[in-house]
Amino acid sequence: MWVHGTLWLARTAALLRRRLLPAPGCRRPAAAAYSASADPSRARALVYEHHGHPTKVVELKNLELPAVGRSDVHVKMLAAPINPSDINMIQGNYGLLPELPAVGGNEGVGQVVAVGSSVTGVKPGDWVIPAAAGLGTWRTEAVFNEDVLVRVPSDLPLQSAATLSVNPCTAYRMLMDFEQLRPGDSVIQNASNSGVGQAVIQIAAVLGLRTINVVRDRPDIQTLTDKLKSLGAEHVITEEELRKPETKNLFKDTPQPRLALNCVGGRSSTELLRHLAPGGTMVTYGGMAKQPIVASVSLLIFKDLKLRGFWLSQWKKDHSPAQFKELILTLCDFIHRGQLTAPACTEVPLKDYHGALETSMQHFVSSKQILTMG
């Protein structure tokens, strides 16, 4: 007997139809200010005017920068990654959708150029990252309200700073918020080579947790295994290996996991549930397979397993800006100590965005595409 449930980042069709108004701190020009003509006095941005396939709807355009107000910060963007959520937003199937036309990108790092007369938290030369989704980071410059920016140390590696505000935050919160894990406990996850997956491996190692990391089989599986183990992974197994009966031998020397992190759904999530310890929790934060989660009723009843969801944007709504800043500073400390590194990245000039978008949507791509604005 089975029960089916789909846990998507976009919780319902109604939520998908909801449009996010321009982020409170993002000063955006009128639609008429977007232009495809070359004008070096204006900022350059990757803009989409309607939803669809990213390589077909995203265009590099000029946009006029608004004047810097009393509480505003003029930021020169340095680098911004292309994340799956960015792609989903452009396609129109994410939980938060900006008003169109919109600038792509939810994450990145920039340097402060100028500040308004009332700004006290940052100064010219500081590095800042977005505190909210939907600001549009795929641009050379922008004017933001001080409230939607978080200052980070300028001695961070550029790629670490550019990829700090989404995946590592998601990884840390999922490890901390759902089960009271202690050093020596184990965690199982799928999509272990993703940005979140790699952050989970490293942060878990800092916390003294053991990780069982499930990946899709591929020709270079040994290379991937070596890479993940170099980050701190204890076990790396394929989806196919996880389904084999002999996998139970894995738990002779490793405690049965009390926490499972699911970014895939479908059959993969079913296997994670099957290996959870009684009373354990599976947290879903993505649905790469675009298939429903299938949970055995017997597992829910006799093992008392729990199914939860996590969305960083919702966590931010439920917590104060000070708590988000504290989270960022914790992760910065890990980076400074050499305990948290960025995933493998390929830096791509903004003008070559088309190829970067294409690459980011391919399967088995092990390098995150980062747009550079220089």
One Martini backbone bead per residue (centre of mass of N, CA, C, O) as a GRO file, in nm:
protein
  374
    1MET     BB    1   0.098   0.035   0.022
    2TRP     BB    2   0.050   0.371  -0.103
    3VAL     BB    3   0.183   0.708  -0.098
    4HIS     BB    4   0.143   1.017  -0.260
    5GLY     BB    5   0.385   1.299  -0.297
    6THR     BB    6   0.436   1.632  -0.390
    7LEU     BB    7   0.757   1.810  -0.352
    8TRP     BB    8   0.776   2.135  -0.425
    9LEU     BB    9   0.886   2.451  -0.443
   10ALA     BB   10   0.614   2.473  -0.578
   11ARG     BB   11   0.346   2.404  -0.399
   12THR     BB   12   0.141   2.539  -0.607
   13ALA     BB   13  -0.027   2.658  -0.869
   14ALA     BB   14  -0.096   2.925  -0.731
   15LEU     BB   15   0.194   3.001  -0.655
   16LEU     BB   16   0.301   3.012  -0.946
   17ARG     BB   17   0.108   3.262  -1.022
   18ARG     BB   18   0.257   3.424  -0.840
   19ARG     BB   19   0.389   3.751  -0.799
   20LEU     BB   20   0.675   3.914  -0.748
   21LEU     BB   21   0.753   4.188  -0.638
   22PRO     BB   22   0.963   4.407  -0.624
   23ALA     BB   23   1.210   4.424  -0.442
   24PRO     BB   24   1.226   4.645  -0.188
   25GLY     BB   25   1.557   4.709  -0.257
   26CYS     BB   26   1.497   4.732  -0.572
   27ARG     BB   27   1.597   4.948  -0.818
   28ARG     BB   28   1.386   5.000  -1.094
   29PRO     BB   29   1.324   5.050  -1.402
   30ALA     BB   30   1.159   5.110  -1.652
   31ALA     BB   31   1.084   4.934  -1.926
   32ALA     BB   32   1.199   5.161  -2.126
   33ALA     BB   33   1.506   5.133  -2.008
   34TYR     BB   34   1.531   4.898  -2.186
   35SER     BB   35   1.820   4.802  -2.394
   36ALA     BB   36   2.009   4.685  -2.687
   37SER     BB   37   2.189   4.911  -2.693
   38ALA     BB   38   2.494   5.057  -2.698
   39ASP     BB   39   2.599   5.181  -2.359
   40PRO     BB   40   2.852   5.246  -2.137
   41SER     BB   41   2.675   5.428  -1.923
   42ARG     BB   42   2.537   5.160  -1.879
   43ALA     BB   43   2.408   4.892  -1.765
   44ARG     BB   44   2.442   4.543  -1.776
   45ALA     BB   45   2.186   4.291  -1.864
   46LEU     BB   46   1.991   4.002  -1.794
   47VAL     BB   47   1.691   3.983  -1.981
   48TYR     BB   48   1.336   3.906  -1.926
   49GLU     BB   49   0.995   3.937  -2.068
   50HIS     BB   50   0.952   3.623  -2.067
   51HIS     BB   51   0.871   3.303  -2.047
   52GLY     BB   52   1.119   3.031  -2.090
   53HIS     BB   53   1.375   2.952  -2.260
   54PRO     BB   54   1.665   3.089  -2.172
   55THR     BB   55   1.810   3.105  -2.464
   56LYS     BB   56   1.540   3.266  -2.582
   57VAL     BB   57   1.472   3.509  -2.350
   58VAL     BB   58   1.757   3.598  -2.301
   59GLU     BB   59   1.908   3.932  -2.274
   60LEU     BB   60   2.146   4.170  -2.356
   61LYS     BB   61   2.121   4.478  -2.175
   62ASN     BB   62   2.039   4.799  -2.117
   63LEU     BB   63   2.033   5.002  -1.810
   64GLU     BB   64   1.909   5.238  -1.608
   65LEU     BB   65   2.025   5.407  -1.341
   66PRO     BB   66   1.935   5.505  -1.054
   67ALA     BB   67   1.935   5.702  -0.811
   68VAL     BB   68   2.087   5.765  -0.509
   69GLY     BB   69   1.961   5.726  -0.217
   70ARG     BB   70   1.973   5.748   0.120
   71SER     BB   71   1.932   5.402   0.137
   72ASP     BB   72   2.143   5.349  -0.084
   73VAL     BB   73   2.331   5.117  -0.307
   74HIS     BB   74   2.609   5.110  -0.509
   75VAL     BB   75   2.670   4.827  -0.725
   76LYS     BB   76   2.936   4.621  -0.828
   77MET     BB   77   2.943   4.349  -0.998
   78LEU     BB   78   3.144   4.049  -1.004
   79ALA     BB   79   2.960   3.780  -0.938
   80ALA     BB   80   2.732   3.517  -1.087
   81PRO     BB   81   2.542   3.252  -1.069
   82ILE     BB   82   2.396   2.949  -1.205
   83ASN     BB   83   2.095   2.830  -1.098
   84PRO     BB   84   1.822   2.634  -1.093
   85SER     BB   85   1.631   2.863  -0.990
   86ASP     BB   86   1.687   3.055  -1.223
   87ILE     BB   87   1.573   2.877  -1.444
   88ASN     BB   88   1.288   2.846  -1.323
   89MET     BB   89   1.210   3.141  -1.332
   90ILE     BB   90   1.231   3.176  -1.640
   91GLN     BB   91   1.017   2.940  -1.692
   92GLY     BB   92   0.782   2.976  -1.453
   93ASN     BB   93   0.852   2.731  -1.202
   94TYR     BB   94   0.841   2.909  -0.936
   95GLY     BB   95   0.753   3.043  -0.622
   96LEU     BB   96   0.911   3.301  -0.739
   97LEU     BB   97   0.805   3.584  -0.945
   98PRO     BB   98   0.896   3.830  -1.118
   99GLU     BB   99   0.850   4.112  -1.259
  100LEU     BB  100   0.793   4.211  -1.582
  101PRO     BB  101   1.075   4.275  -1.648
  102ALA     BB  102   1.381   4.081  -1.577
  103VAL     BB  103   1.652   4.003  -1.381
  104GLY     BB  104   1.869   3.773  -1.345
  105GLY     BB  105   1.934   3.634  -1.053
  106ASN     BB  106   2.005   3.552  -0.681
  107GLU     BB  107   2.323   3.557  -0.689
  108GLY     BB  108   2.619   3.711  -0.536
  109VAL     BB  109   2.886   3.960  -0.585
  110GLY     BB  110   2.975   4.288  -0.460
  111GLN     BB  111   3.078   4.634  -0.490
  112VAL     BB  112   3.099   4.923  -0.336
  113VAL     BB  113   3.066   5.259  -0.463
  114ALA     BB  114   2.802   5.385  -0.319
  115VAL     BB  115   2.628   5.599  -0.076
  116GLY     BB  116   2.398   5.709   0.115
  117SER     BB  117   2.342   5.928   0.382
  118SER     BB  118   2.195   5.676   0.565
  119VAL     BB  119   2.427   5.487   0.542
  120THR     BB  120   2.600   5.243   0.785
  121GLY     BB  121   2.678   4.930   0.699
  122VAL     BB  122   2.827   5.052   0.445
  123LYS     BB  123   3.109   5.094   0.216
  124PRO     BB  124   3.327   5.173   0.009
  125GLY     BB  125   3.462   4.845  -0.096
  126ASP     BB  126   3.263   4.661  -0.010
  127TRP     BB  127   3.121   4.349   0.032
  128VAL     BB  128   2.820   4.204  -0.123
  129ILE     BB  129   2.508   4.035  -0.062
  130PRO     BB  130   2.215   3.891  -0.091
  131ALA     BB  131   1.910   3.870   0.121
  132ALA     BB  132   1.737   3.824  -0.146
  133ALA     BB  133   1.519   3.735  -0.373
  134GLY     BB  134   1.491   3.894  -0.700
  135LEU     BB  135   1.720   4.120  -0.769
  136GLY     BB  136   1.926   4.074  -0.990
  137THR     BB  137   2.265   3.967  -1.065
  138TRP     BB  138   2.281   3.986  -1.393
  139ARG     BB  139   2.495   4.244  -1.359
  140THR     BB  140   2.710   4.515  -1.336
  141GLU     BB  141   2.485   4.705  -1.200
  142ALA     BB  142   2.336   4.855  -0.894
  143VAL     BB  143   2.045   4.963  -0.697
  144PHE     BB  144   2.017   4.932  -0.345
  145ASN     BB  145   1.898   4.859  -0.057
  146GLU     BB  146   2.049   4.807   0.238
  147ASP     BB  147   1.849   4.576   0.352
  148VAL     BB  148   1.937   4.363   0.094
  149LEU     BB  149   2.223   4.354   0.236
  150VAL     BB  150   2.539   4.175   0.289
  151ARG     BB  151   2.824   4.180   0.453
  152VAL     BB  152   3.148   4.071   0.346
  153PRO     BB  153   3.443   3.956   0.325
  154SER     BB  154   3.704   4.058   0.095
  155ASP     BB  155   3.888   3.778   0.147
  156LEU     BB  156   3.726   3.611  -0.014
  157PRO     BB  157   3.669   3.405  -0.238
  158LEU     BB  158   3.494   3.475  -0.509
  159GLN     BB  159   3.335   3.204  -0.542
  160SER     BB  160   3.239   3.186  -0.249
  161ALA     BB  161   3.081   3.453  -0.239
  162ALA     BB  162   2.891   3.397  -0.493
  163THR     BB  163   2.795   3.098  -0.337
  164LEU     BB  164   2.674   3.161  -0.031
  165SER     BB  165   2.337   3.237  -0.017
  166VAL     BB  166   2.226   2.931  -0.077
  167ASN     BB  167   2.357   2.643  -0.047
  168PRO     BB  168   2.498   2.661   0.234
  169CYS     BB  169   2.243   2.752   0.384
  170THR     BB  170   2.074   2.504   0.323
  171ALA     BB  171   2.262   2.293   0.446
  172TYR     BB  172   2.279   2.400   0.736
  173ARG     BB  173   1.977   2.404   0.809
  174MET     BB  174   1.917   2.101   0.760
  175LEU     BB  175   2.125   1.998   0.977
  176MET     BB  176   1.991   2.177   1.227
  177ASP     BB  177   1.642   2.173   1.213
  178PHE     BB  178   1.533   1.845   1.226
  179GLU     BB  179   1.777   1.716   1.388
  180GLN     BB  180   1.952   1.595   1.676
  181LEU     BB  181   2.266   1.596   1.607
  182ARG     BB  182   2.562   1.403   1.653
  183PRO     BB  183   2.853   1.303   1.681
  184GLY     BB  184   2.846   1.017   1.450
  185ASP     BB  185   2.626   1.071   1.290
  186SER     BB  186   2.408   1.018   1.008
  187VAL     BB  187   2.382   1.107   0.652
  188ILE     BB  188   2.155   1.109   0.376
  189GLN     BB  189   2.205   1.166   0.014
  190ASN     BB  190   2.123   1.320  -0.277
  191ALA     BB  191   2.277   1.497  -0.503
  192SER     BB  192   2.594   1.515  -0.401
  193ASN     BB  193   2.713   1.705  -0.652
  194SER     BB  194   2.589   1.939  -0.567
  195GLY     BB  195   2.602   2.229  -0.409
  196VAL     BB  196   2.460   2.125  -0.157
  197GLY     BB  197   2.601   1.851  -0.130
  198GLN     BB  198   2.889   1.965  -0.085
  199ALA     BB  199   2.813   2.132   0.165
  200VAL     BB  200   2.717   1.899   0.341
  201ILE     BB  201   2.982   1.746   0.360
  202GLN     BB  202   3.149   1.978   0.494
  203ILE     BB  203   2.966   2.054   0.735
  204ALA     BB  204   2.945   1.773   0.856
  205ALA     BB  205   3.245   1.748   0.920
  206VAL     BB  206   3.252   1.983   1.121
  207LEU     BB  207   3.015   1.832   1.304
  208GLY     BB  208   3.083   1.508   1.297
  209LEU     BB  209   2.949   1.388   1.045
  210ARG     BB  210   2.818   1.127   0.854
  211THR     BB  211   2.826   1.038   0.499
  212ILE     BB  212   2.578   0.940   0.254
  213ASN     BB  213   2.642   0.936  -0.102
  214VAL     BB  214   2.427   0.991  -0.373
  215VAL     BB  215   2.465   0.894  -0.718
  216ARG     BB  216   2.495   0.895  -1.041
  217ASP     BB  217   2.582   0.718  -1.286
  218ARG     BB  218   2.912   0.721  -1.453
  219PRO     BB  219   3.204   0.714  -1.622
  220ASP     BB  220   3.344   0.909  -1.373
  221ILE     BB  221   3.293   0.786  -1.080
  222GLN     BB  222   3.576   0.783  -0.946
  223THR     BB  223   3.634   1.082  -0.965
  224LEU     BB  224   3.391   1.168  -0.797
  225THR     BB  225   3.454   1.008  -0.545
  226ASP     BB  226   3.723   1.144  -0.482
  227LYS     BB  227   3.614   1.428  -0.457
  228LEU     BB  228   3.409   1.383  -0.221
  229LYS     BB  229   3.620   1.265  -0.022
  230SER     BB  230   3.796   1.527  -0.015
  231LEU     BB  231   3.548   1.680   0.141
  232GLY     BB  232   3.434   1.422   0.355
  233ALA     BB  233   3.329   1.172   0.247
  234GLU     BB  234   3.256   0.842   0.334
  235HIS     BB  235   3.021   0.771   0.126
  236VAL     BB  236   2.993   0.648  -0.223
  237ILE     BB  237   2.695   0.594  -0.413
  238THR     BB  238   2.475   0.459  -0.620
  239GLU     BB  239   2.157   0.415  -0.703
  240GLU     BB  240   2.195   0.113  -0.769
  241GLU     BB  241   2.341   0.029  -0.504
  242LEU     BB  242   2.110   0.115  -0.305
  243ARG     BB  243   1.909  -0.126  -0.414
  244LYS     BB  244   2.081  -0.332  -0.290
  245PRO     BB  245   2.087  -0.562  -0.038
  246GLU     BB  246   2.400  -0.520   0.046
  247THR     BB  247   2.375  -0.227   0.165
  248LYS     BB  248   2.328  -0.311   0.468
  249ASN     BB  249   2.637  -0.341   0.532
  250LEU     BB  250   2.696  -0.039   0.572
  251PHE     BB  251   2.551  -0.045   0.877
  252LYS     BB  252   2.773  -0.191   1.051
  253ASP     BB  253   2.971   0.089   1.062
  254THR     BB  254   2.709   0.269   1.017
  255PRO     BB  255   2.481   0.458   1.113
  256GLN     BB  256   2.168   0.497   1.088
  257PRO     BB  257   2.000   0.734   0.945
  258ARG     BB  258   1.809   1.033   1.060
  259LEU     BB  259   1.890   1.186   0.785
  260ALA     BB  260   1.734   1.305   0.481
  261LEU     BB  261   1.833   1.439   0.153
  262ASN     BB  262   1.608   1.568  -0.100
  263CYS     BB  263   1.649   1.649  -0.475
  264VAL     BB  264   1.467   1.438  -0.663
  265GLY     BB  265   1.282   1.200  -0.618
  266GLY     BB  266   1.113   0.936  -0.654
  267ARG     BB  267   1.297   0.656  -0.625
  268SER     BB  268   1.522   0.788  -0.463
  269SER     BB  269   1.347   0.868  -0.216
  270THR     BB  270   1.258   0.583  -0.140
  271GLU     BB  271   1.544   0.483  -0.066
  272LEU     BB  272   1.600   0.674   0.161
  273LEU     BB  273   1.367   0.582   0.343
  274ARG     BB  274   1.458   0.279   0.370
  275HIS     BB  275   1.739   0.383   0.536
  276LEU     BB  276   1.603   0.489   0.770
  277ALA     BB  277   1.563   0.548   1.081
  278PRO     BB  278   1.373   0.535   1.329
  279GLY     BB  279   1.222   0.857   1.331
  280GLY     BB  280   1.305   0.982   1.083
  281THR     BB  281   1.409   1.235   0.832
  282MET     BB  282   1.281   1.380   0.529
  283VAL     BB  283   1.424   1.632   0.324
  284THR     BB  284   1.284   1.850   0.083
  285TYR     BB  285   1.452   2.078  -0.182
  286GLY     BB  286   1.381   1.904  -0.447
  287GLY     BB  287   1.289   1.798  -0.818
  288MET     BB  288   1.466   1.673  -1.062
  289ALA     BB  289   1.272   1.429  -1.166
  290LYS     BB  290   0.967   1.510  -1.169
  291GLN     BB  291   0.868   1.326  -0.922
  292PRO     BB  292   0.708   1.166  -0.697
  293ILE     BB  293   0.672   1.080  -0.380
  294VAL     BB  294   0.731   0.747  -0.246
  295ALA     BB  295   0.556   0.607   0.038
  296SER     BB  296   0.548   0.376   0.265
  297VAL     BB  297   0.318   0.301   0.497
  298SER     BB  298   0.493   0.118   0.678
  299LEU     BB  299   0.712   0.332   0.733
  300LEU     BB  300   0.525   0.542   0.870
  301ILE     BB  301   0.415   0.354   1.094
  302PHE     BB  302   0.664   0.155   1.197
  303LYS     BB  303   0.894   0.407   1.174
  304ASP     BB  304   0.806   0.704   1.195
  305LEU     BB  305   0.830   0.882   0.950
  306LYS     BB  306   0.939   1.199   0.814
  307LEU     BB  307   0.801   1.466   0.610
  308ARG     BB  308   0.984   1.737   0.465
  309GLY     BB  309   1.044   2.085   0.397
  310PHE     BB  310   1.270   2.314   0.208
  311TRP     BB  311   1.298   2.686   0.202
  312LEU     BB  312   1.488   2.957   0.218
  313SER     BB  313   1.280   3.183   0.173
  314GLN     BB  314   1.104   3.096   0.416
  315TRP     BB  315   1.315   3.117   0.635
  316LYS     BB  316   1.354   3.424   0.604
  317LYS     BB  317   1.061   3.501   0.678
  318ASP     BB  318   1.088   3.349   0.975
  319HIS     BB  319   1.339   3.541   0.998
  320SER     BB  320   1.576   3.749   1.073
  321PRO     BB  321   1.827   3.938   0.947
  322ALA     BB  322   2.022   3.868   1.181
  323GLN     BB  323   2.011   3.557   1.137
  324PHE     BB  324   2.126   3.560   0.852
  325LYS     BB  325   2.393   3.699   0.919
  326GLU     BB  326   2.487   3.480   1.115
  327LEU     BB  327   2.499   3.258   0.904
  328ILE     BB  328   2.706   3.390   0.718
  329LEU     BB  329   2.935   3.415   0.932
  330THR     BB  330   2.965   3.115   0.981
  331LEU     BB  331   3.049   3.044   0.688
  332CYS     BB  332   3.292   3.233   0.673
  333ASP     BB  333   3.451   3.084   0.889
  334PHE     BB  334   3.478   2.821   0.734
  335ILE     BB  335   3.635   2.944   0.497
  336HIS     BB  336   3.877   3.057   0.660
  337ARG     BB  337   3.942   2.750   0.769
  338GLY     BB  338   3.898   2.548   0.513
  339GLN     BB  339   3.591   2.395   0.539
  340LEU     BB  340   3.478   2.579   0.287
  341THR     BB  341   3.403   2.534  -0.051
  342ALA     BB  342   3.358   2.576  -0.360
  343PRO     BB  343   3.246   2.470  -0.624
  344ALA     BB  344   3.298   2.389  -0.920
  345CYS     BB  345   3.412   2.647  -1.151
  346THR     BB  346   3.306   2.862  -1.430
  347GLU     BB  347   3.420   3.142  -1.579
  348VAL     BB  348   3.197   3.384  -1.740
  349PRO     BB  349   3.136   3.614  -1.941
  350LEU     BB  350   2.857   3.793  -1.986
  351LYS     BB  351   2.861   3.784  -2.307
  352ASP     BB  352   2.862   3.444  -2.270
  353TYR     BB  353   2.576   3.346  -2.159
  354HIS     BB  354   2.459   3.136  -2.355
  355GLY     BB  355   2.658   2.904  -2.295
  356ALA     BB  356   2.608   2.898  -1.986
  357LEU     BB  357   2.311   2.817  -1.999
  358GLU     BB  358   2.344   2.556  -2.153
  359THR     BB  359   2.539   2.415  -1.953
  360SER     BB  360   2.353   2.433  -1.691
  361MET     BB  361   2.132   2.219  -1.843
  362GLN     BB  362   2.315   1.987  -1.824
  363HIS     BB  363   2.419   1.681  -1.777
  364PHE     BB  364   2.689   1.613  -1.576
  365VAL     BB  365   2.770   1.888  -1.459
  366SER     BB  366   3.060   1.980  -1.250
  367SER     BB  367   3.031   2.296  -1.330
  368LYS     BB  368   2.975   2.605  -1.230
  369GLN     BB  369   2.829   2.888  -1.355
  370ILE     BB  370   3.008   3.207  -1.373
  371LEU     BB  371   2.943   3.537  -1.387
  372THR     BB  372   3.139   3.796  -1.517
  373MET     BB  373   3.179   4.172  -1.506
  374GLY     BB  374   3.469   4.274  -1.631
   0.00000   0.00000   0.00000
